[in-house]
Short mmCIF file of C-alpha atoms in Angstrom, two decimals:
data_model
loop_
_atom_site.label_atom_id
_atom_site.label_comp_id
_atom_site.label_asym_id
_atom_site.label_seq_id
_atom_site.Cartn_x
_atom_site.Cartn_y
_atom_site.Cartn_z
CA MET A 18 -3.06 -15.57 7.99
CA ASN A 19 -1.06 -12.58 9.23
CA VAL A 20 -2.48 -9.26 8.06
CA LEU A 21 -0.81 -5.84 8.17
CA ILE A 22 -3.05 -2.79 7.71
CA VAL A 23 -1.17 0.41 6.92
CA HIS A 24 -3.64 3.20 7.60
CA ALA A 25 -3.18 6.84 6.61
CA HIS A 26 -5.93 9.25 7.67
CA PRO A 27 -5.53 12.11 10.16
CA GLU A 28 -9.12 11.95 11.49
CA PRO A 29 -10.12 9.05 13.79
CA GLN A 30 -13.82 9.70 13.08
CA SER A 31 -13.37 9.47 9.30
CA PHE A 32 -15.12 6.93 7.12
CA THR A 33 -11.69 5.72 6.03
CA ASN A 34 -11.03 4.92 9.67
CA ALA A 35 -14.38 3.13 9.88
CA LEU A 36 -13.35 0.93 6.95
CA LYS A 37 -10.06 0.17 8.70
CA ASP A 38 -11.88 -0.75 11.90
CA ALA A 39 -14.29 -2.96 9.94
CA ALA A 40 -11.33 -4.77 8.37
CA VAL A 41 -9.75 -5.34 11.78
CA ALA A 42 -12.99 -6.70 13.22
CA GLU A 43 -13.91 -8.87 10.23
CA LEU A 44 -10.47 -10.39 9.71
CA THR A 45 -9.93 -10.98 13.42
CA ALA A 46 -13.32 -12.69 13.68
CA ALA A 47 -12.27 -14.95 10.81
CA GLY A 48 -9.27 -16.10 12.86
CA HIS A 49 -6.56 -13.98 11.24
CA GLU A 50 -3.85 -12.12 13.14
CA VAL A 51 -4.14 -8.40 12.39
CA VAL A 52 -1.52 -5.70 13.03
CA VAL A 53 -2.22 -2.01 12.29
CA SER A 54 0.31 0.70 11.49
CA ASP A 55 -1.76 3.87 11.97
CA LEU A 56 0.74 6.31 10.48
CA TYR A 57 -0.75 9.57 11.77
CA ALA A 58 -1.32 8.13 15.25
CA MET A 59 2.28 6.88 15.23
CA ASN A 60 3.53 10.29 14.06
CA PHE A 61 5.46 8.33 11.47
CA ASN A 62 8.30 10.26 9.85
CA PRO A 63 7.73 10.19 6.06
CA VAL A 64 10.93 11.99 5.09
CA ALA A 65 13.66 9.84 3.54
CA SER A 66 17.06 11.22 4.55
CA ALA A 67 20.59 10.36 5.62
CA ALA A 68 19.26 10.07 9.18
CA ASP A 69 17.71 6.74 8.15
CA PHE A 70 21.14 5.10 8.17
CA GLY A 71 23.30 4.15 11.13
CA SER A 72 26.28 3.71 8.85
CA ARG A 73 27.22 4.93 5.41
CA GLY A 74 28.56 3.16 2.39
CA SER A 75 29.53 6.56 0.99
CA GLU A 76 30.07 9.64 3.14
CA ASP A 77 30.44 11.90 0.11
CA TYR A 78 27.16 11.37 -1.76
CA LEU A 79 23.73 10.10 -0.65
CA ASN A 80 22.34 7.52 -3.04
CA TYR A 81 19.34 6.49 -0.95
CA ALA A 82 18.77 3.05 -2.53
CA LEU A 83 22.45 2.10 -2.31
CA GLU A 84 22.58 3.22 1.32
CA GLN A 85 19.51 1.09 2.00
CA ARG A 86 21.37 -1.93 0.66
CA HIS A 87 24.48 -1.09 2.67
CA ASN A 88 22.51 -0.67 5.88
CA VAL A 89 20.58 -3.90 5.35
CA LYS A 90 23.92 -5.74 5.28
CA ALA A 91 25.23 -3.75 8.24
CA ASN A 92 21.96 -4.19 10.18
CA SER A 93 21.95 -0.44 10.79
CA LEU A 94 18.64 0.82 9.38
CA ALA A 95 16.80 3.38 11.52
CA PRO A 96 14.71 1.62 14.21
CA ASP A 97 11.35 2.83 12.86
CA ILE A 98 12.18 1.49 9.39
CA ALA A 99 13.36 -1.84 10.81
CA ALA A 100 10.16 -2.16 12.86
CA GLU A 101 7.87 -1.58 9.87
CA LEU A 102 9.97 -3.84 7.66
CA ALA A 103 9.58 -6.62 10.24
CA LYS A 104 5.80 -6.21 10.06
CA ILE A 105 5.87 -6.57 6.28
CA LYS A 106 8.06 -9.66 6.46
CA ALA A 107 5.63 -11.27 8.91
CA ALA A 108 2.53 -10.42 6.85
CA ASP A 109 0.78 -12.65 4.35
CA LEU A 110 -1.58 -9.84 3.34
CA VAL A 111 -0.95 -6.09 3.39
CA LEU A 112 -3.86 -3.65 3.22
CA LEU A 113 -3.25 0.02 2.40
CA SER A 114 -6.04 2.20 3.80
CA PHE A 115 -6.18 5.84 2.69
CA PRO A 116 -8.24 8.69 1.24
CA LEU A 117 -7.51 9.73 -2.33
CA TYR A 118 -5.34 12.87 -2.31
CA TRP A 119 -4.61 14.45 -5.70
CA PHE A 120 -5.18 11.17 -7.58
CA SER A 121 -2.79 9.37 -5.22
CA MET A 122 -2.08 8.48 -1.60
CA PRO A 123 -1.37 10.90 1.28
CA ALA A 124 2.25 12.01 1.59
CA ILE A 125 2.71 10.17 4.89
CA LEU A 126 1.91 6.85 3.21
CA LYS A 127 4.15 7.61 0.24
CA GLY A 128 6.92 8.39 2.71
CA TRP A 129 6.29 5.09 4.51
CA ILE A 130 6.79 3.28 1.20
CA ASP A 131 9.87 5.33 0.32
CA ARG A 132 11.54 4.48 3.63
CA VAL A 133 10.25 0.96 4.33
CA PHE A 134 10.25 -0.70 0.90
CA VAL A 135 13.99 -1.17 1.23
CA SER A 136 16.24 -1.83 -1.73
CA GLY A 137 18.10 -5.09 -1.26
CA ILE A 138 15.13 -6.73 0.43
CA VAL A 139 11.93 -5.57 -1.26
CA TYR A 140 13.37 -4.87 -4.72
CA GLY A 141 16.62 -4.34 -6.61
CA GLY A 142 18.06 -5.49 -9.94
CA ARG A 143 15.83 -8.27 -11.26
CA ARG A 144 14.16 -8.60 -7.88
CA ILE A 145 10.90 -7.13 -9.25
CA TYR A 146 7.38 -8.29 -10.14
CA ASP A 147 7.07 -12.08 -9.90
CA GLN A 148 10.68 -12.23 -8.68
CA GLY A 149 10.26 -9.34 -6.24
CA GLY A 150 11.30 -9.52 -2.65
CA LEU A 151 7.69 -9.63 -1.44
CA SER A 152 6.68 -12.44 -3.79
CA GLY A 153 4.19 -14.79 -2.15
CA LYS A 154 2.46 -12.02 -0.24
CA ARG A 155 -0.81 -10.37 -1.23
CA ALA A 156 -1.82 -6.72 -1.10
CA MET A 157 -5.02 -4.73 -1.41
CA VAL A 158 -5.82 -1.03 -1.57
CA ILE A 159 -8.81 0.35 0.34
CA ALA A 160 -9.39 3.94 -0.76
CA THR A 161 -12.05 6.57 -0.18
CA THR A 162 -12.91 9.49 -2.42
CA GLY A 163 -14.93 12.67 -2.44
CA GLY A 164 -15.75 12.09 -6.10
CA ARG A 165 -18.69 10.04 -7.35
CA ASP A 166 -18.18 6.63 -8.93
CA HIS A 167 -19.18 7.83 -12.41
CA MET A 168 -16.51 10.55 -12.22
CA LEU A 169 -13.80 7.99 -11.46
CA SER A 170 -14.70 5.39 -14.06
CA ALA A 171 -13.68 4.69 -17.64
CA GLY A 172 -15.09 7.51 -19.75
CA GLY A 173 -15.69 9.66 -16.67
CA ILE A 174 -14.16 13.08 -16.23
CA HIS A 175 -11.26 11.75 -14.12
CA GLY A 176 -10.88 8.35 -15.78
CA ASP A 177 -10.80 4.89 -14.26
CA LEU A 178 -9.60 5.00 -10.64
CA THR A 179 -7.74 1.69 -10.80
CA GLU A 180 -5.79 2.95 -13.79
CA THR A 181 -5.16 6.25 -11.98
CA LEU A 182 -3.71 4.32 -9.04
CA LYS A 183 -1.35 2.31 -11.25
CA PRO A 184 1.73 3.87 -9.54
CA VAL A 185 0.50 2.32 -6.28
CA LEU A 186 -1.00 -0.92 -7.54
CA GLN A 187 1.63 -1.87 -10.12
CA GLY A 188 4.50 0.56 -9.58
CA THR A 189 4.72 -0.22 -5.86
CA LEU A 190 2.85 -3.34 -4.74
CA GLY A 191 3.15 -5.36 -7.94
CA TYR A 192 6.70 -4.16 -8.57
CA ALA A 193 7.70 -5.47 -5.14
CA GLY A 194 6.41 -8.91 -6.08
CA MET A 195 3.08 -8.92 -4.30
CA THR A 196 -0.08 -10.45 -5.73
CA VAL A 197 -2.35 -7.42 -5.98
CA LEU A 198 -6.02 -7.96 -5.20
CA ALA A 199 -8.74 -5.87 -6.79
CA PRO A 200 -9.08 -2.62 -4.79
CA PHE A 201 -12.09 -1.57 -2.75
CA TYR A 202 -13.33 1.99 -3.17
CA GLY A 203 -15.73 4.04 -1.07
CA TYR A 204 -17.03 6.83 -3.31
CA HIS A 205 -18.31 10.32 -2.38
CA VAL A 206 -18.14 9.43 1.31
CA PRO A 207 -18.05 12.96 2.84
CA TYR A 208 -21.38 13.76 1.19
CA ILE A 209 -23.55 10.64 1.40
CA SER A 210 -26.00 9.78 4.17
CA GLN A 211 -25.13 7.66 7.19
CA GLU A 212 -27.43 4.98 5.81
CA ALA A 213 -25.44 4.97 2.55
CA ARG A 214 -22.18 4.77 4.50
CA GLU A 215 -23.49 1.76 6.42
CA ALA A 216 -24.34 0.09 3.11
CA VAL A 217 -20.76 0.63 1.91
CA LEU A 218 -19.42 -0.83 5.16
CA ASP A 219 -21.70 -3.87 4.83
CA ASP A 220 -20.52 -4.41 1.26
CA PHE A 221 -16.91 -4.13 2.40
CA ARG A 222 -17.41 -6.66 5.19
CA THR A 223 -19.03 -9.07 2.74
CA GLN A 224 -16.15 -8.75 0.30
CA LEU A 225 -13.59 -9.36 3.06
CA ARG A 226 -15.30 -12.63 3.97
CA ASP A 227 -14.47 -13.91 0.49
CA ILE A 228 -11.00 -12.38 0.26
CA GLU A 229 -9.31 -15.71 -0.46
CA LYS A 230 -11.12 -15.81 -3.81
CA ARG A 231 -10.80 -12.13 -4.65
CA GLU A 232 -9.90 -11.17 -8.20
CA THR A 233 -6.25 -10.27 -8.77
CA LEU A 234 -4.78 -7.66 -11.09
CA VAL A 235 -2.55 -8.77 -13.95
CA MET A 236 1.12 -7.84 -13.47
CA PRO A 237 4.18 -8.28 -15.73
CA SER A 238 6.19 -11.49 -15.53
CA LEU A 239 9.95 -11.44 -16.02
CA ALA A 240 9.63 -14.65 -18.03
CA ASN A 241 8.29 -12.48 -20.87
CA PHE A 242 11.35 -10.19 -20.95
CA ASP A 243 15.03 -10.73 -21.76
CA ALA A 244 18.06 -9.79 -19.63
CA GLU A 245 17.74 -6.15 -20.76
CA MET A 246 14.01 -6.10 -19.93
CA LYS A 247 13.05 -6.07 -23.59
CA PRO A 248 9.91 -8.06 -24.54
CA LEU A 249 10.63 -11.52 -25.87
#
């Protein structure tokens, strides 16, 4: 299995980075091919702009998605976008590794998605959910938080974290056609003991060993909607 880990944390000594390293070690030991896009280390540009396109379908007005489609056909996407897109195409499993920032992902990872999940390849028209361009691939979120688990659960002050991350899990990964595995969360990690962190890492390693059988999240199917996306 080919695995792509997209990692977004600015501190190499972070616990998020330790989880990423554990994933690399565990999956490699299991015989999988693992590639890492460490966005901060790469100094990845997260800003979607006209500079992403080597040619233009319209010189007068920038419709980013339409220019993505034009540049896919013209083979003129910016080199950094093309390189990351090639990694996604080669991957059977994509892991997103990040700390929770303001109930979401860091801006650099959002920018990676904005620029690399290219219209015309990843999505577009009815190319969504089970007909999405990344159909057949799997994805999993690995996220760390400062908050405690009871704060980020159903009935907790912040609500259920998986529901909070719906824009990532469904609105991005599921929307693009990927089978979305149940996320892994490391809670309260800046404040717990090293012994507690090691226990979280051990749990994570154990869960990765059984990743082929991991629970998946339910996503919409286009078979349940008509041509106008109204429920049947």
